[in-house]
PDB file of C-alpha atoms in Angstrom:
ATOM      1  CA  MET A   9      -0.044  11.094  -0.244  1.00 96.00           C
ATOM      2  CA  ARG A  10       1.915  14.685  -1.041  1.00 97.00           C
ATOM      3  CA  VAL A  11       0.279  15.492  -4.373  1.00 97.00           C
ATOM      4  CA  LEU A  12       2.101  18.467  -6.035  1.00 96.00           C
ATOM      5  CA  HIS A  13      -0.396  18.498  -8.999  1.00 95.00           C
ATOM      6  CA  ILE A  14      -2.661  16.382 -11.247  1.00 97.00           C
ATOM      7  CA  VAL A  15      -2.599  16.631 -14.870  1.00 96.00           C
ATOM      8  CA  GLU A  16      -5.450  15.521 -16.435  1.00 95.00           C
ATOM      9  CA  GLY A  17      -5.787  14.208 -20.261  1.00 93.00           C
ATOM     10  CA  THR A  18      -1.777  14.567 -20.841  1.00 94.00           C
ATOM     11  CA  SER A  19      -0.062  12.768 -23.622  1.00 93.00           C
ATOM     12  CA  VAL A  20       3.582  13.225 -22.884  1.00 92.00           C
ATOM     13  CA  ASP A  21       4.093  10.916 -19.747  1.00 94.00           C
ATOM     14  CA  GLY A  22       3.106   7.573 -21.665  1.00 96.00           C
ATOM     15  CA  PRO A  23       0.908   6.526 -24.638  1.00 96.00           C
ATOM     16  CA  GLY A  24      -2.358   7.846 -24.985  1.00 95.00           C
ATOM     17  CA  LEU A  25      -4.390  10.381 -23.085  1.00 97.00           C
ATOM     18  CA  ARG A  26      -3.416   9.700 -19.424  1.00 98.00           C
ATOM     19  CA  THR A  27      -3.995  11.219 -15.733  1.00 98.00           C
ATOM     20  CA  SER A  28      -0.642  12.136 -14.312  1.00 97.00           C
ATOM     21  CA  ILE A  29       0.003  12.685 -10.735  1.00 98.00           C
ATOM     22  CA  TYR A  30       3.059  14.337  -9.587  1.00 96.00           C
ATOM     23  CA  LEU A  31       4.041  13.356  -5.908  1.00 97.00           C
ATOM     24  CA  ALA A  32       6.374  15.420  -3.882  1.00 95.00           C
ATOM     25  CA  GLY A  33       9.690  14.020  -2.476  1.00 93.00           C
ATOM     26  CA  CYS A  34      12.948  13.325  -4.418  1.00 91.00           C
ATOM     27  CA  ARG A  35      16.374  12.735  -3.167  1.00 89.00           C
ATOM     28  CA  HIS A  36      18.072  12.393  -6.303  1.00 84.00           C
ATOM     29  CA  HIS A  37      18.286  16.003  -7.011  1.00 83.00           C
ATOM     30  CA  CYS A  38      19.403  15.333 -10.447  1.00 78.00           C
ATOM     31  CA  PRO A  39      21.205  18.429 -11.933  1.00 78.00           C
ATOM     32  CA  GLY A  40      19.046  19.864 -15.051  1.00 80.00           C
ATOM     33  CA  CYS A  41      15.790  18.474 -13.387  1.00 77.00           C
ATOM     34  CA  HIS A  42      12.824  20.054 -14.969  1.00 75.00           C
ATOM     35  CA  ASN A  43      10.993  20.097 -11.715  1.00 80.00           C
ATOM     36  CA  PRO A  44      13.310  21.112  -8.637  1.00 81.00           C
ATOM     37  CA  GLU A  45      10.393  22.474  -6.543  1.00 83.00           C
ATOM     38  CA  SER A  46       9.090  18.848  -6.304  1.00 81.00           C
ATOM     39  CA  TRP A  47      12.003  17.737  -4.332  1.00 81.00           C
ATOM     40  CA  ARG A  48      10.519  18.729  -0.951  1.00 82.00           C
ATOM     41  CA  MET A  49       9.221  15.979   0.919  1.00 84.00           C
ATOM     42  CA  ASP A  50       6.346  18.260   2.569  1.00 92.00           C
ATOM     43  CA  GLY A  51       5.817  19.894  -0.805  1.00 92.00           C
ATOM     44  CA  GLY A  52       2.347  19.919  -2.175  1.00 94.00           C
ATOM     45  CA  GLU A  53      -0.881  18.889  -0.367  1.00 96.00           C
ATOM     46  CA  GLN A  54      -2.104  15.839   1.381  1.00 97.00           C
ATOM     47  CA  ARG A  55      -4.541  13.731  -0.373  1.00 98.00           C
ATOM     48  CA  THR A  56      -6.151  10.582   0.231  1.00 98.00           C
ATOM     49  CA  LEU A  57      -6.300   7.715  -1.665  1.00 97.00           C
ATOM     50  CA  ASP A  58     -10.077   8.007  -1.961  1.00 98.00           C
ATOM     51  CA  GLU A  59      -9.816  11.477  -3.149  1.00 98.00           C
ATOM     52  CA  LEU A  60      -7.239  10.419  -5.872  1.00 98.00           C
ATOM     53  CA  MET A  61      -9.336   7.337  -6.821  1.00 98.00           C
ATOM     54  CA  GLU A  62     -12.039   9.697  -7.520  1.00 97.00           C
ATOM     55  CA  VAL A  63      -9.987  11.806  -9.723  1.00 97.00           C
ATOM     56  CA  ILE A  64      -8.897   8.807 -11.539  1.00 98.00           C
ATOM     57  CA  ALA A  65     -12.414   7.236 -12.102  1.00 96.00           C
ATOM     58  CA  TYR A  66     -13.646  10.744 -13.389  1.00 96.00           C
ATOM     59  CA  ASN A  67     -10.886  10.715 -16.264  1.00 96.00           C
ATOM     60  CA  GLU A  68     -11.429   7.119 -17.227  1.00 96.00           C
ATOM     61  CA  ALA A  69      -7.746   7.110 -18.271  1.00 97.00           C
ATOM     62  CA  PRO A  70      -4.382   5.180 -17.756  1.00 98.00           C
ATOM     63  CA  VAL A  71      -2.303   6.708 -14.931  1.00 98.00           C
ATOM     64  CA  THR A  72       1.067   7.944 -14.866  1.00 98.00           C
ATOM     65  CA  PHE A  73       3.051   8.814 -11.411  1.00 98.00           C
ATOM     66  CA  SER A  74       5.731  11.341 -11.605  1.00 95.00           C
ATOM     67  CA  GLY A  75       7.118  13.788  -9.332  1.00 89.00           C
ATOM     68  CA  GLY A  76       9.539  14.454  -7.548  1.00 90.00           C
ATOM     69  CA  ASP A  77      10.047  10.706  -7.272  1.00 96.00           C
ATOM     70  CA  PRO A  78       6.836   8.791  -6.572  1.00 97.00           C
ATOM     71  CA  LEU A  79       9.056   5.963  -4.804  1.00 98.00           C
ATOM     72  CA  ALA A  80       9.933   8.556  -2.006  1.00 97.00           C
ATOM     73  CA  GLN A  81       6.312   7.644  -0.763  1.00 97.00           C
ATOM     74  CA  PRO A  82       6.546   3.555  -1.457  1.00 98.00           C
ATOM     75  CA  GLU A  83       3.863   2.583   0.867  1.00 98.00           C
ATOM     76  CA  PRO A  84       0.898   4.885  -0.332  1.00 98.00           C
ATOM     77  CA  LEU A  85       2.082   4.327  -3.657  1.00 98.00           C
ATOM     78  CA  ALA A  86       1.806   0.605  -3.586  1.00 98.00           C
ATOM     79  CA  ARG A  87      -1.622   0.934  -2.077  1.00 98.00           C
ATOM     80  CA  LEU A  88      -2.947   3.117  -4.850  1.00 98.00           C
ATOM     81  CA  ILE A  89      -1.431   1.286  -7.461  1.00 98.00           C
ATOM     82  CA  SER A  90      -3.259  -1.891  -6.381  1.00 98.00           C
ATOM     83  CA  ARG A  91      -6.469   0.043  -6.017  1.00 98.00           C
ATOM     84  CA  ILE A  92      -6.379   1.136  -9.587  1.00 98.00           C
ATOM     85  CA  LYS A  93      -5.379  -2.168 -10.865  1.00 98.00           C
ATOM     86  CA  ARG A  94      -8.168  -3.727  -8.768  1.00 97.00           C
ATOM     87  CA  GLU A  95     -10.645  -1.234  -9.087  1.00 97.00           C
ATOM     88  CA  THR A  96     -10.219   0.082 -12.760  1.00 97.00           C
ATOM     89  CA  GLY A  97      -7.656  -2.150 -14.642  1.00 97.00           C
ATOM     90  CA  TYR A  98      -5.982   0.749 -16.241  1.00 98.00           C
ATOM     91  CA  ASN A  99      -2.507   1.059 -17.312  1.00 98.00           C
ATOM     92  CA  VAL A 100      -0.049   2.268 -14.908  1.00 98.00           C
ATOM     93  CA  TRP A 101       3.337   3.863 -15.445  1.00 98.00           C
ATOM     94  CA  CYS A 102       5.827   5.352 -12.966  1.00 98.00           C
ATOM     95  CA  TYR A 103       8.751   7.509 -13.040  1.00 97.00           C
ATOM     96  CA  THR A 104      11.745   7.066 -10.625  1.00 97.00           C
ATOM     97  CA  GLY A 105      15.355   8.095 -10.470  1.00 96.00           C
ATOM     98  CA  TYR A 106      16.210   4.842  -9.063  1.00 97.00           C
ATOM     99  CA  THR A 107      17.349   2.174 -11.300  1.00 98.00           C
ATOM    100  CA  TRP A 108      15.571  -1.423 -11.681  1.00 98.00           C
ATOM    101  CA  GLU A 109      18.789  -2.760 -10.109  1.00 98.00           C
ATOM    102  CA  GLN A 110      18.372  -0.626  -6.999  1.00 97.00           C
ATOM    103  CA  VAL A 111      14.574  -1.109  -6.812  1.00 98.00           C
ATOM    104  CA  MET A 112      15.144  -5.066  -6.715  1.00 97.00           C
ATOM    105  CA  GLN A 113      17.249  -4.578  -3.996  1.00 97.00           C
ATOM    106  CA  GLN A 114      14.869  -2.676  -1.448  1.00 97.00           C
ATOM    107  CA  PRO A 115      11.700  -4.739  -0.789  1.00 97.00           C
ATOM    108  CA  ARG A 116       9.669  -1.425  -0.016  1.00 97.00           C
ATOM    109  CA  LEU A 117      10.421  -0.110  -3.581  1.00 98.00           C
ATOM    110  CA  LEU A 118       9.815  -3.397  -5.054  1.00 97.00           C
ATOM    111  CA  GLN A 119       6.572  -3.524  -3.193  1.00 97.00           C
ATOM    112  CA  ALA A 120       5.640  -0.299  -4.679  1.00 97.00           C
ATOM    113  CA  VAL A 121       6.355  -1.037  -8.357  1.00 98.00           C
ATOM    114  CA  LYS A 122       5.384  -4.774  -8.495  1.00 98.00           C
ATOM    115  CA  GLU A 123       1.746  -4.181 -10.163  1.00 98.00           C
ATOM    116  CA  LEU A 124       3.092  -1.338 -12.566  1.00 98.00           C
ATOM    117  CA  ASP A 125       2.922  -1.779 -16.312  1.00 98.00           C
ATOM    118  CA  VAL A 126       5.814   0.405 -16.860  1.00 98.00           C
ATOM    119  CA  LEU A 127       8.625   1.688 -14.970  1.00 98.00           C
ATOM    120  CA  VAL A 128      10.900   4.555 -16.223  1.00 98.00           C
ATOM    121  CA  ASP A 129      14.039   3.787 -14.214  1.00 98.00           C
ATOM    122  CA  SER A 130      17.130   5.980 -13.688  1.00 96.00           C
ATOM    123  CA  PRO A 131      18.042   9.535 -12.716  1.00 95.00           C
ATOM    124  CA  PHE A 132      17.803  12.509 -15.441  1.00 92.00           C
ATOM    125  CA  VAL A 133      21.402  12.909 -16.564  1.00 93.00           C
ATOM    126  CA  MET A 134      22.024  16.106 -18.472  1.00 93.00           C
ATOM    127  CA  ALA A 135      25.077  14.940 -20.495  1.00 94.00           C
ATOM    128  CA  GLU A 136      22.684  12.220 -21.646  1.00 95.00           C
ATOM    129  CA  ARG A 137      19.515  14.610 -22.437  1.00 94.00           C
ATOM    130  CA  ASP A 138      17.812  13.804 -25.705  1.00 95.00           C
ATOM    131  CA  THR A 139      14.658  15.568 -26.603  1.00 92.00           C
ATOM    132  CA  HIS A 140      13.647  13.362 -29.417  1.00 94.00           C
ATOM    133  CA  LEU A 141      13.165  10.292 -27.012  1.00 94.00           C
ATOM    134  CA  ARG A 142       9.482   9.030 -26.248  1.00 94.00           C
ATOM    135  CA  PHE A 143       8.521   9.480 -22.835  1.00 96.00           C
ATOM    136  CA  ARG A 144      11.844   9.942 -21.345  1.00 94.00           C
ATOM    137  CA  GLY A 145      14.415  12.843 -21.144  1.00 92.00           C
ATOM    138  CA  SER A 146      17.838  11.255 -21.196  1.00 95.00           C
ATOM    139  CA  ARG A 147      19.401   8.175 -22.912  1.00 97.00           C
ATOM    140  CA  ASN A 148      20.207   6.501 -19.744  1.00 97.00           C
ATOM    141  CA  GLN A 149      16.682   5.932 -18.892  1.00 97.00           C
ATOM    142  CA  ARG A 150      14.946   2.906 -19.548  1.00 98.00           C
ATOM    143  CA  LEU A 151      11.035   2.084 -20.187  1.00 98.00           C
ATOM    144  CA  ILE A 152      10.752  -1.237 -18.479  1.00 98.00           C
ATOM    145  CA  ASP A 153       7.900  -3.732 -19.118  1.00 98.00           C
ATOM    146  CA  VAL A 154       7.551  -4.538 -15.349  1.00 98.00           C
ATOM    147  CA  GLN A 155       5.252  -7.608 -15.645  1.00 98.00           C
ATOM    148  CA  ALA A 156       7.759  -8.987 -18.301  1.00 98.00           C
ATOM    149  CA  THR A 157      10.935  -8.277 -16.305  1.00 98.00           C
ATOM    150  CA  LEU A 158       9.399  -9.895 -13.122  1.00 98.00           C
ATOM    151  CA  ALA A 159       8.221 -13.053 -15.022  1.00 98.00           C
ATOM    152  CA  THR A 160      11.494 -13.308 -16.541  1.00 97.00           C
ATOM    153  CA  GLY A 161      14.079 -12.065 -14.117  1.00 96.00           C
ATOM    154  CA  LYS A 162      15.659 -10.210 -17.096  1.00 97.00           C
ATOM    155  CA  VAL A 163      15.178  -6.524 -17.508  1.00 98.00           C
ATOM    156  CA  THR A 164      12.554  -6.332 -20.595  1.00 98.00           C
ATOM    157  CA  GLN A 165      12.235  -2.989 -22.525  1.00 97.00           C
ATOM    158  CA  TRP A 166       8.479  -1.813 -23.173  1.00 98.00           C
ATOM    159  CA  HIS A 167       7.667  -1.173 -26.873  1.00 91.00           C
ATOM    160  CA  ASP A 168       4.416  -0.036 -28.368  1.00 84.00           C
TER     161      ASP A 168
END
């Protein structure tokens, strides 16, 4: 996987202290993006799933994927999320510029998110920016409880 940065012990990318892994690549190019240097698909450095699992195991904390857009690398992301769930059982969140509805229409993307706990969906929209929102930057973005949504077929918002 192309990894831009790993932040250990952050509390801004989901509840509690988390390990946030920022992945390279994004095709959304949202105006006002806080991380435009993440858009390049060849950014950051190549890291193996084993290397990432070592960092995750060392931190003993839930995991959040951000970027860029982690869904720009759907196959390795799916494999890593599956390993995290199987080997640690940690809570896993992911940020994406795709809407849930767009993810559901693309099998590669759906495969990548199906084991997540929460998907923060939709592009950042500057006109919807709200610095008081918890865990997201604009009002159009949703905190989706992935497992409840998949079980019911209806988008279910995550709540503490």
